[in-house]
CSV table of C-alpha atoms and ligand atoms in Angstrom, one decimal:
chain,number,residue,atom,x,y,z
A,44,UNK,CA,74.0,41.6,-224.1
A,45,UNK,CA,71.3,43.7,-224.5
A,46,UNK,CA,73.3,46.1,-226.5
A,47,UNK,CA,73.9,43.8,-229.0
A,48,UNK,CA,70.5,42.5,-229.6
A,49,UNK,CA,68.4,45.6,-230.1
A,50,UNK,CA,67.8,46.6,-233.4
A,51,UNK,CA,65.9,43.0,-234.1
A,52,UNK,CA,62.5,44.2,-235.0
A,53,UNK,CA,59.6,42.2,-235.8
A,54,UNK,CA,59.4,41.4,-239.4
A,55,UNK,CA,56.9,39.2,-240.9
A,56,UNK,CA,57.5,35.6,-239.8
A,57,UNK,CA,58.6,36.3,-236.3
A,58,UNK,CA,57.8,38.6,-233.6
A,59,UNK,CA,60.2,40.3,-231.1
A,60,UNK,CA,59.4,41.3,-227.2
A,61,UNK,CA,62.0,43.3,-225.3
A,62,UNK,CA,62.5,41.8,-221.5
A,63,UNK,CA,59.5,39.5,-221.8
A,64,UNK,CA,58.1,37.9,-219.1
A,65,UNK,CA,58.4,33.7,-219.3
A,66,UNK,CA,56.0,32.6,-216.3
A,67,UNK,CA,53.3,31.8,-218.7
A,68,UNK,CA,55.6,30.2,-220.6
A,69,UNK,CA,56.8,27.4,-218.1
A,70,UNK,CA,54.5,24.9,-216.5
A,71,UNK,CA,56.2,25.6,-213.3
A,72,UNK,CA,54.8,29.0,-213.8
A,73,UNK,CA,58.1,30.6,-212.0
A,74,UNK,CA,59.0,34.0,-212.8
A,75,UNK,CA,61.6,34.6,-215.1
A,76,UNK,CA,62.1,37.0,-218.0
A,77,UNK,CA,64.0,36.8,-221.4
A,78,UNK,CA,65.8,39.5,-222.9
A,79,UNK,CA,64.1,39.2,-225.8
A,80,UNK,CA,61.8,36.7,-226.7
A,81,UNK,CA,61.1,35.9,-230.7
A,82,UNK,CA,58.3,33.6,-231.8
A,83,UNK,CA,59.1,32.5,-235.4
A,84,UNK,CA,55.7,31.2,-237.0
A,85,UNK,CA,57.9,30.7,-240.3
A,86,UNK,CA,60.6,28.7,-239.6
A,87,UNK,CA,61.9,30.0,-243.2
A,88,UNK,CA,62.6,33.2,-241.4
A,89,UNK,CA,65.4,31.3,-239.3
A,90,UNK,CA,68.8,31.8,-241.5
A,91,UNK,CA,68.5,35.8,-241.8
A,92,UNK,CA,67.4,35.6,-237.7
A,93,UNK,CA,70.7,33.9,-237.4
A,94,UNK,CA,72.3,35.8,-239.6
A,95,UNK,CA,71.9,39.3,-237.4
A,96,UNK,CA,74.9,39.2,-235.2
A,97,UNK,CA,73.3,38.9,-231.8
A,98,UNK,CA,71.8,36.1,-232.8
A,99,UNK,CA,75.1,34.2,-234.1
A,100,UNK,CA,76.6,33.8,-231.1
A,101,UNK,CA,74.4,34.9,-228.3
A,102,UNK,CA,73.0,32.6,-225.7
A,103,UNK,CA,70.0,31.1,-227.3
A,104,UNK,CA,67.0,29.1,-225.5
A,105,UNK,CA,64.4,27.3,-227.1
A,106,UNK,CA,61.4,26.8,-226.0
A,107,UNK,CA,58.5,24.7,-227.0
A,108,UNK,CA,55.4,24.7,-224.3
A,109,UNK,CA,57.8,24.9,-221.4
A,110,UNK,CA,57.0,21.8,-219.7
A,111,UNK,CA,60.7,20.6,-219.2
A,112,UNK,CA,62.1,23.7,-218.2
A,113,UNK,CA,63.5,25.1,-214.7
A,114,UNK,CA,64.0,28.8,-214.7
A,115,UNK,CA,65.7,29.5,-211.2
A,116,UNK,CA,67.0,33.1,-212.9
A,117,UNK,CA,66.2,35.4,-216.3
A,118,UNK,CA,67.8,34.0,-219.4
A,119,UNK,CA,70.8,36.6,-220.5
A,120,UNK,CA,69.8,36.3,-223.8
A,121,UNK,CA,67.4,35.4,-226.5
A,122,UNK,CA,64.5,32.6,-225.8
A,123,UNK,CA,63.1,31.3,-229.5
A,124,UNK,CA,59.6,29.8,-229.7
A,125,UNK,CA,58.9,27.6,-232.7
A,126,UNK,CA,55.0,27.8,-233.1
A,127,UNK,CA,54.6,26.8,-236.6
A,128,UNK,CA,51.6,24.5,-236.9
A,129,UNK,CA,50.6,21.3,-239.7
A,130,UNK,CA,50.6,17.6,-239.8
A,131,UNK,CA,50.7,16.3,-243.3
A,132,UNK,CA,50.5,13.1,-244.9
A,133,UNK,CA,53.9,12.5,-246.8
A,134,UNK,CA,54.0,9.3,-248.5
A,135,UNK,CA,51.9,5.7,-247.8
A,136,UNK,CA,54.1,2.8,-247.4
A,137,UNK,CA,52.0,-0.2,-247.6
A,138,UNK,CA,50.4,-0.6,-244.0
A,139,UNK,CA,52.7,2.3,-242.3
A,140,UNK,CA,52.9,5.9,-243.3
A,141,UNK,CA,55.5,8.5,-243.2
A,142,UNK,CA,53.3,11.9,-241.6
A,143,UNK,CA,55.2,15.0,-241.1
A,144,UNK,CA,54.4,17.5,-238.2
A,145,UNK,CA,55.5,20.7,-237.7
A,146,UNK,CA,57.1,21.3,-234.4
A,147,UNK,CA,54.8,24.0,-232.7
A,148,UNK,CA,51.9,21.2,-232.7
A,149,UNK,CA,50.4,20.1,-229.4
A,150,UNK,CA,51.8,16.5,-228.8
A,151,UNK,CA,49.0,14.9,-227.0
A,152,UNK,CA,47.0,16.8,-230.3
A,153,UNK,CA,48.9,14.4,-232.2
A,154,UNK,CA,48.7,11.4,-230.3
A,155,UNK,CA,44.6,12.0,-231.1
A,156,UNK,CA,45.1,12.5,-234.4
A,157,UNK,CA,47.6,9.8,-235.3
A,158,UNK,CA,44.7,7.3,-233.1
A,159,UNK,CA,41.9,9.3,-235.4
A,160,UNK,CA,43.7,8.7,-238.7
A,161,UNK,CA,43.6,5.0,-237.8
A,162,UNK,CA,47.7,4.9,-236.8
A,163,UNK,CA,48.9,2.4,-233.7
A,164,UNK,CA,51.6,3.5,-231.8
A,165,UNK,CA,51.5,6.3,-229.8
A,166,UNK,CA,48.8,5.2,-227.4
A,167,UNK,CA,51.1,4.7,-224.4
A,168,UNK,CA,51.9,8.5,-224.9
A,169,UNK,CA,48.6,10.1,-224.8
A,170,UNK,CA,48.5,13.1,-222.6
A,171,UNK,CA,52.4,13.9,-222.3
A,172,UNK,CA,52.5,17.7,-222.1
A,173,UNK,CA,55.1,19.3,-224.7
A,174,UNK,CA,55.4,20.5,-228.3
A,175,UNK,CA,55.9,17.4,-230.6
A,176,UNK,CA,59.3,19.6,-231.7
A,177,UNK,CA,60.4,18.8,-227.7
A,178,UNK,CA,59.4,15.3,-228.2
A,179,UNK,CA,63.1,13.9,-229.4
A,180,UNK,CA,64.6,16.3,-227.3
A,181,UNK,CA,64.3,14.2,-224.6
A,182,UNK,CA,63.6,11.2,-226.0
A,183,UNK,CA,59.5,11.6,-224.3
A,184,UNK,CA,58.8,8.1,-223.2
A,185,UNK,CA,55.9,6.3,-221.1
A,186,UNK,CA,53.9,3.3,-220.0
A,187,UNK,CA,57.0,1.1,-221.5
A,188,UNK,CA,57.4,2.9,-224.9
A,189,UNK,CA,59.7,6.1,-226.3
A,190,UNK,CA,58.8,8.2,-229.0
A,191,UNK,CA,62.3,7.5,-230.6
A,192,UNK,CA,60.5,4.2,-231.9
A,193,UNK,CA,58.7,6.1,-234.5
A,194,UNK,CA,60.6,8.9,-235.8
A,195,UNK,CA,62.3,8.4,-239.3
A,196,UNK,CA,63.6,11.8,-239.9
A,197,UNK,CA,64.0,15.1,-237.5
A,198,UNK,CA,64.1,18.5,-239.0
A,199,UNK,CA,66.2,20.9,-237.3
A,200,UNK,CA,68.1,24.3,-238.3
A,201,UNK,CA,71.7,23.9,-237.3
A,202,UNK,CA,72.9,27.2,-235.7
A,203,UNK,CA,76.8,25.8,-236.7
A,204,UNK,CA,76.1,26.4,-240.6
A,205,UNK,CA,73.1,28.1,-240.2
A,206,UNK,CA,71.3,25.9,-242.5
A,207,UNK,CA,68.4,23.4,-242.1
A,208,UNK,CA,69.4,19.6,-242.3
A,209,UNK,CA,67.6,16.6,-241.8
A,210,UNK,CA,68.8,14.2,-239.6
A,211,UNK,CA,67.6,10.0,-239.7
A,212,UNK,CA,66.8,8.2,-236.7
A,213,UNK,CA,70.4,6.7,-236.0
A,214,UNK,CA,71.8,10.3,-236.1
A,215,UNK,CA,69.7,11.3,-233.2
A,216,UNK,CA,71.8,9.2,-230.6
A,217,UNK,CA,68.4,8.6,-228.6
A,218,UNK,CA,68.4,7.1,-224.9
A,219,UNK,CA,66.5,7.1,-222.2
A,220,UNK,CA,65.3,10.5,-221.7
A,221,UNK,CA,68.1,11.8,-223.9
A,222,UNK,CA,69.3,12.5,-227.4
A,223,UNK,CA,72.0,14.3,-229.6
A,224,UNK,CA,70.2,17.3,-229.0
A,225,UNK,CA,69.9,17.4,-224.9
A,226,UNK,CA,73.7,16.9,-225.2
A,227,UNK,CA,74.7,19.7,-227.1
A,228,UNK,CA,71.9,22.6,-226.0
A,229,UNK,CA,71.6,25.4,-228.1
A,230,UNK,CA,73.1,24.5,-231.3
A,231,UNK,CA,70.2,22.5,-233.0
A,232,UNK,CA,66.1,23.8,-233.6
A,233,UNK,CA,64.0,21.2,-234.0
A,234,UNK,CA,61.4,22.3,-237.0
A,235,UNK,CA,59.6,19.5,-237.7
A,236,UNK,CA,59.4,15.9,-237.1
A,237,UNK,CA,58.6,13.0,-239.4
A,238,UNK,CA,57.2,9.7,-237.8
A,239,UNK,CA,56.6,6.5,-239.7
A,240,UNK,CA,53.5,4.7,-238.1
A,241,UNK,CA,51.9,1.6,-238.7
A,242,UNK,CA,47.9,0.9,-239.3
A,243,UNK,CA,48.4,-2.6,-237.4
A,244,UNK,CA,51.0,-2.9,-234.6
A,245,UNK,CA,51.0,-5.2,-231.3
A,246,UNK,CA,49.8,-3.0,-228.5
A,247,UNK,CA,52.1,-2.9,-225.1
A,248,UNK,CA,50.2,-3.6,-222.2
A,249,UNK,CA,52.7,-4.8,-220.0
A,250,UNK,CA,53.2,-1.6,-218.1
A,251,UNK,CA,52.1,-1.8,-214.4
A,252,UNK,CA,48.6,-0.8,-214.3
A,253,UNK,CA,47.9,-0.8,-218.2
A,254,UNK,CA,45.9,-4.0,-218.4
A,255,UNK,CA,44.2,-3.3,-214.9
A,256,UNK,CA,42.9,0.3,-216.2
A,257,UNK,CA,41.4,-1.4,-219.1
A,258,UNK,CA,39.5,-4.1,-217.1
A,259,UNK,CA,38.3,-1.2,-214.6
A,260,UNK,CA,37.2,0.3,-217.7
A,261,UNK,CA,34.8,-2.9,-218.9
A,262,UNK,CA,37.6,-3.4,-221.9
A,263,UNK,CA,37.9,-7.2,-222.7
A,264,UNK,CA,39.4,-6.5,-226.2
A,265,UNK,CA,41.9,-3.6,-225.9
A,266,UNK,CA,42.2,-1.1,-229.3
A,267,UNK,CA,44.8,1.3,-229.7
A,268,UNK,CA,42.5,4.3,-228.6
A,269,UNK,CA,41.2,2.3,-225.7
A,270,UNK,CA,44.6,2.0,-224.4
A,271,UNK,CA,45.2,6.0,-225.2
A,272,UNK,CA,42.0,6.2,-222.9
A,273,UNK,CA,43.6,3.9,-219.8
A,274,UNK,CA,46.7,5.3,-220.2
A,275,UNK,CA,45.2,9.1,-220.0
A,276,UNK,CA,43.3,8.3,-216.8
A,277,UNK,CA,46.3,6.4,-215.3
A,278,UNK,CA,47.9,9.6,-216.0
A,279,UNK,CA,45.6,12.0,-214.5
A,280,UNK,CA,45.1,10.0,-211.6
A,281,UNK,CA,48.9,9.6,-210.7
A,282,UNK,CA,50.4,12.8,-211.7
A,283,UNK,CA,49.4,16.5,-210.9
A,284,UNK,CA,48.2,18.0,-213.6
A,285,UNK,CA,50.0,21.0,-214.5
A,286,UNK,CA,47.1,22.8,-215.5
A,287,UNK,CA,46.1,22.8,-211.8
A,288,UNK,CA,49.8,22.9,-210.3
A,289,UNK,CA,53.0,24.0,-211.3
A,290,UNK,CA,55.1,21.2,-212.4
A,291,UNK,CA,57.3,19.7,-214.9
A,292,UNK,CA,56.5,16.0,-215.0
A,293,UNK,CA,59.6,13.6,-213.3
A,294,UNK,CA,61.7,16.1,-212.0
A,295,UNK,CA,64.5,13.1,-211.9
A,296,UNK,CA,65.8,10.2,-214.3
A,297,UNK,CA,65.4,6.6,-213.2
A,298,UNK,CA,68.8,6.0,-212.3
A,299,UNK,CA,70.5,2.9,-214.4
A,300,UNK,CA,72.9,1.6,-212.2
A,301,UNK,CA,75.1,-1.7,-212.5
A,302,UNK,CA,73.7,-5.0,-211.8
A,303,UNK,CA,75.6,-5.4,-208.8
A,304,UNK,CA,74.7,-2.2,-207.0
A,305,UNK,CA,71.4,-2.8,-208.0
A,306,UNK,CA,71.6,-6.1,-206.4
A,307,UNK,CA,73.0,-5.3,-203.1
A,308,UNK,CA,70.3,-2.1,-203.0
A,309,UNK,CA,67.9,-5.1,-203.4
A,310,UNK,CA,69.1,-7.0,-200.8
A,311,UNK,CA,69.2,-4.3,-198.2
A,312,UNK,CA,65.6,-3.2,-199.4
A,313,UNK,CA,63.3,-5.6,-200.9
A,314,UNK,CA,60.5,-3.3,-202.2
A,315,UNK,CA,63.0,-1.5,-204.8
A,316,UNK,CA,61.6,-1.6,-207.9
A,317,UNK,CA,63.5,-2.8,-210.3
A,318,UNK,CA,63.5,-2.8,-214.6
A,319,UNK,CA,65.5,-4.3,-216.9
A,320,UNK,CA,68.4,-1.7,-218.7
A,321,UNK,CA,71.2,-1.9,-221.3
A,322,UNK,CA,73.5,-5.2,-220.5
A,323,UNK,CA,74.6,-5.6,-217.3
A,324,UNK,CA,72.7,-2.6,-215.6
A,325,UNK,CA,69.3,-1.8,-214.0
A,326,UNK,CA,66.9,1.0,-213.6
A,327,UNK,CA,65.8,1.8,-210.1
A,328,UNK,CA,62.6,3.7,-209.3
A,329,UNK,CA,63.7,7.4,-208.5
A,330,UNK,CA,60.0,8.1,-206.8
A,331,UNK,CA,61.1,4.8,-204.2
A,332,UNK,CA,64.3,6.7,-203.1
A,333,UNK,CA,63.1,9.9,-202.8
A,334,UNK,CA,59.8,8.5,-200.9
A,335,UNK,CA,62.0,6.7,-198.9
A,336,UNK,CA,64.1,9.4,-198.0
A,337,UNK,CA,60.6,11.3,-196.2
A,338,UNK,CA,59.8,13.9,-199.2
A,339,UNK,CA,57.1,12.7,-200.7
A,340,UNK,CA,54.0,15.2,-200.0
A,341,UNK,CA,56.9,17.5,-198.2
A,342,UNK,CA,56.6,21.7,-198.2
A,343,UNK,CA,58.6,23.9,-198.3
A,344,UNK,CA,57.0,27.5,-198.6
A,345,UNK,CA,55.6,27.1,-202.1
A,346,UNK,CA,58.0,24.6,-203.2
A,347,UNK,CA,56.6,20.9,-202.8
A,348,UNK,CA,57.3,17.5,-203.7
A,349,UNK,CA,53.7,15.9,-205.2
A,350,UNK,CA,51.9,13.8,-202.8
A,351,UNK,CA,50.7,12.0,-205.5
A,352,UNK,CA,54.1,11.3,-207.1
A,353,UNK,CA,57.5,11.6,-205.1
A,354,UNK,CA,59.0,12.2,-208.7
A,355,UNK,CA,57.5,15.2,-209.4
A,356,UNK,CA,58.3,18.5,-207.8
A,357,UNK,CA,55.4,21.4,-207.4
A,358,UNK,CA,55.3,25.2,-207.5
A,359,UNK,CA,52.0,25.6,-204.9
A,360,UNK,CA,51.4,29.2,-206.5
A,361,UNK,CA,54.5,31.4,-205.5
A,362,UNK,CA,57.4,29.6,-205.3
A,363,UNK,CA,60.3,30.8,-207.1
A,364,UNK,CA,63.0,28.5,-209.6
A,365,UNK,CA,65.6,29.0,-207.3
A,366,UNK,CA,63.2,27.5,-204.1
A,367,UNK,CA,62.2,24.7,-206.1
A,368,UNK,CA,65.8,24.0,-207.4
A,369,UNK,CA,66.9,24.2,-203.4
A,370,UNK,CA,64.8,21.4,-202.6
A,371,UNK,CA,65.7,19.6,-205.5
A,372,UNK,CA,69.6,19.7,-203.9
A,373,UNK,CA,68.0,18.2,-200.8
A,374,UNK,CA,66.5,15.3,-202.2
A,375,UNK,CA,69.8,15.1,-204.4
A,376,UNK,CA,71.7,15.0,-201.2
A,377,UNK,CA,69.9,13.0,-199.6
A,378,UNK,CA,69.2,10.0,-201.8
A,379,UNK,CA,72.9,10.3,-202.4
A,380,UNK,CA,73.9,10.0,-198.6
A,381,UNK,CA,70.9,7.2,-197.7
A,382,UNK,CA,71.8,5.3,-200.9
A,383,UNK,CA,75.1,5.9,-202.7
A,384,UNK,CA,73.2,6.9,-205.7
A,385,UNK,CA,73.4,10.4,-207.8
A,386,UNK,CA,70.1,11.5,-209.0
A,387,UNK,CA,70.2,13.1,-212.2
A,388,UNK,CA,67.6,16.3,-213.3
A,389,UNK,CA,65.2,15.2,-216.1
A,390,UNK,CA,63.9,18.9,-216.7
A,391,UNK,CA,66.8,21.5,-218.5
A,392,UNK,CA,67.4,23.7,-215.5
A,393,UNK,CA,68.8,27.2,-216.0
B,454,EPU,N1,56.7,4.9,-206.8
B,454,EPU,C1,56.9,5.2,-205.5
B,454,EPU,N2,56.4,6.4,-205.0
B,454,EPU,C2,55.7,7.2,-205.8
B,454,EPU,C3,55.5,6.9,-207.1
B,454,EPU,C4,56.0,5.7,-207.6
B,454,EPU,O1,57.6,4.5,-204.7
B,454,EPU,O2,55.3,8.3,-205.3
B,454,EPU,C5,57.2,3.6,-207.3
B,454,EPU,C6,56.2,2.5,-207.3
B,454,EPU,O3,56.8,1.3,-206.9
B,454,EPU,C7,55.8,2.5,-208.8
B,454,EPU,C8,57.1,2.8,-209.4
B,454,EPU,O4,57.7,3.8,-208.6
B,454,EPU,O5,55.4,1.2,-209.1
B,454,EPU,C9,57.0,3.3,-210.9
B,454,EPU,O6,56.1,4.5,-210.8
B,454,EPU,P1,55.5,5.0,-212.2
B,454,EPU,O7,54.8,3.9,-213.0
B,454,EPU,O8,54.7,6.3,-211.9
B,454,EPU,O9,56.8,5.4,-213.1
B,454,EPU,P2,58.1,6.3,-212.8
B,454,EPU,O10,59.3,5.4,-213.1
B,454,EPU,O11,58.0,6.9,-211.5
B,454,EPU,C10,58.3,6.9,-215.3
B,454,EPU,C11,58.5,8.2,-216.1
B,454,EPU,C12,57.2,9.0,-216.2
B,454,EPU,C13,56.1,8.1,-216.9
B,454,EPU,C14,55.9,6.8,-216.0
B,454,EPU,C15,55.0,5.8,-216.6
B,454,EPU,C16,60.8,8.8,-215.8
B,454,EPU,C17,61.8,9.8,-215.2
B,454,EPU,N3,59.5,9.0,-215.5
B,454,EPU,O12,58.0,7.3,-214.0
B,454,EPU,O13,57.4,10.0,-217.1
B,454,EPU,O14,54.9,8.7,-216.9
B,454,EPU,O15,57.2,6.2,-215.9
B,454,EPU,O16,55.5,5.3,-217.7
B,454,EPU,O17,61.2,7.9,-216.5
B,454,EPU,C18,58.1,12.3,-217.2
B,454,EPU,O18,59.1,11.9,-217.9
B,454,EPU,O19,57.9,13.5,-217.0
B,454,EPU,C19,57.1,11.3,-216.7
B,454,EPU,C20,56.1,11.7,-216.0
């Protein structure tokens, strides 16, 4: 494909790197390298990229900080980095706000600012790693709240069209750890995000360990940048932190499985936590089956499952994506043949 691509040269607005190395690029830190890797800092420069034929209808990536990403090879193609920065009141509505936030911004940068500005909300959300343009990729969700709650309006650049077009909550298609742009990768850039957020909001404290972090921490009457404050410690203390290992976060969804199953699971073991899902279903714990299965704290050369979190898989310095993707198949397998239950990937794996 390479053939096709050169001839891009940097213009002003976006820069271009011939076989660019990614491993500072993914919190995994794996090595893997990119044809060509173009920053845009002006996402105006996006229709004319587009418009250059290798661009059209080559194999595109995007990616934000790289902190839901598996590379277990190179990309054949061109990986796009949106850094554009700015977070700008739009409009006041009464005792909420419509703020608009460009999608190269640090998320839990954000979080801080929204608290800062006075906005309740995104407390429960402090410290996820990302972009906020990755935010409604996967829907980014913690500590019993989703981001999808206070997005209005996504921006994105539609590669079918190549024009920008703004897209309203219901259009997303949001889930649980999914959207309209997980399921259909490649064709939409997210370029900005618009959030509506209250100045007074009830904050959610029923998440397990929420309201004990706060009493640990002397709080008898909880704000929402106390709760940012809990919920960053609860964090730090339960996940590795990728600064200090490689990882991306849950490497697996929470399976939602139907009531029944869920029931006899419960049944045969007790402990299996449990949450309410859409009618008729249940979310198991992914971290119960694979710590049940043995894995949790388990090495593999450099590849690792966390002991801290049997949900989050490690890169102890040199493992490569395809090592930490072969033990990912092996918890897959085996929570499948211990439990009947199909584990599904949170990260985007390539
Ligand atoms: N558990 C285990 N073993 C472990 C860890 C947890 O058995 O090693 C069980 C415990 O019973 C625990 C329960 O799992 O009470 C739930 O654990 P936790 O509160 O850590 O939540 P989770 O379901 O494992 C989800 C999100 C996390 C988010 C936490 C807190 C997914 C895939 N993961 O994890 O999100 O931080 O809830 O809200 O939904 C991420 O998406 O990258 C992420 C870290």
């Amino acid at each position: 494909m390479i053939a096709h691509i050169t001839g891009i040269a940097s213009e002003p607005g976006y820069t271009v790197v011939e076989n660019a190395p990614l491993q500072g690029r993914n919190t995994f830190r794996v090595p893997a390298r990119a044809e060509l890797l173009i920053d845009v800092s002006r996402p105006a420069a996006l229709p004319g990229l587009f418009d250059l034929a290798a661009l059209k209808n080559g194999k595109v990536l995007v990616l934000g900080a790289g902190s839901n990403v598996l590379f277990t090879r190179d990309w054949p193609g061109v990986v796009l980095a949106l850094p554009a920065l700015g977070i700008r009141l739009l409009q006041n509505r009464g005792d909420a706000a419509l703020i608009r936030v460009e999608a190269g911004e640090n998320w839990n940068d954000f979080v801080h600012w929204s608290l800062g500005h006075g906005f309740v909300g995104l407390e429960n959300l402090a410290l996820i790693p990302g972009t906020v343009g990755a935010a409604p990729i996967q829907n980014i969700g913690a500590y019993g709240v989703e981001v999808c709650e206070f997005i209005d309006t996504v921006e994105i650049f539609d590669r079918a069209g190549a024009k920008f077009t703004r897209l309203g909550n219901a259009d997303c298609a949001f889930a649980y750890r999914d959207s309209l742009f997980r399921r259909t990768p490649g064709r939409y850039l997210v370029t900005a995000v618009e959030f509506l957020l209250q100045r007074a909001r009830e904050l959610r404290l029923d998440y397990a360990g929420v309201r004990e972090e706060l009493a640990a921490m002397g709080i008898a009457t909880a704000t929402a940048p106390l709760v940012a404050e809990a919920v960053s410690r609860l964090r730090l203390r339960k996940l590795p932190n990728p600064a200090m290992i490689g990882n991306a976060g849950s490497f697996f969804k929470n399976p939602v499985v139907k009531d029944e199953i869920a029931q006899q699971l419960r049944v045969a073991h007790p402990t299996l936590p449990l949450w309410p899902a859409a009618s008729g279903h249940k979310k198991l714990s992914a971290a119960w089956l694979i710590e049940a299965c043995g894995f949790k704290g388990l090495r593999e050369g450099d590849a690792g499952v966390s002991s801290q979190h049997a949900l989050v898989l490690v890169n102890h310095g040199h493992a490569t994506g395809a090592q930490i993707w072969a033990l990912a198949q092996r918890i897959l397998q085996s929570v499948q043949s211990r439990f009947g239950i199909a584990l599904e990937p949170e990260p985007i794996v390539i």
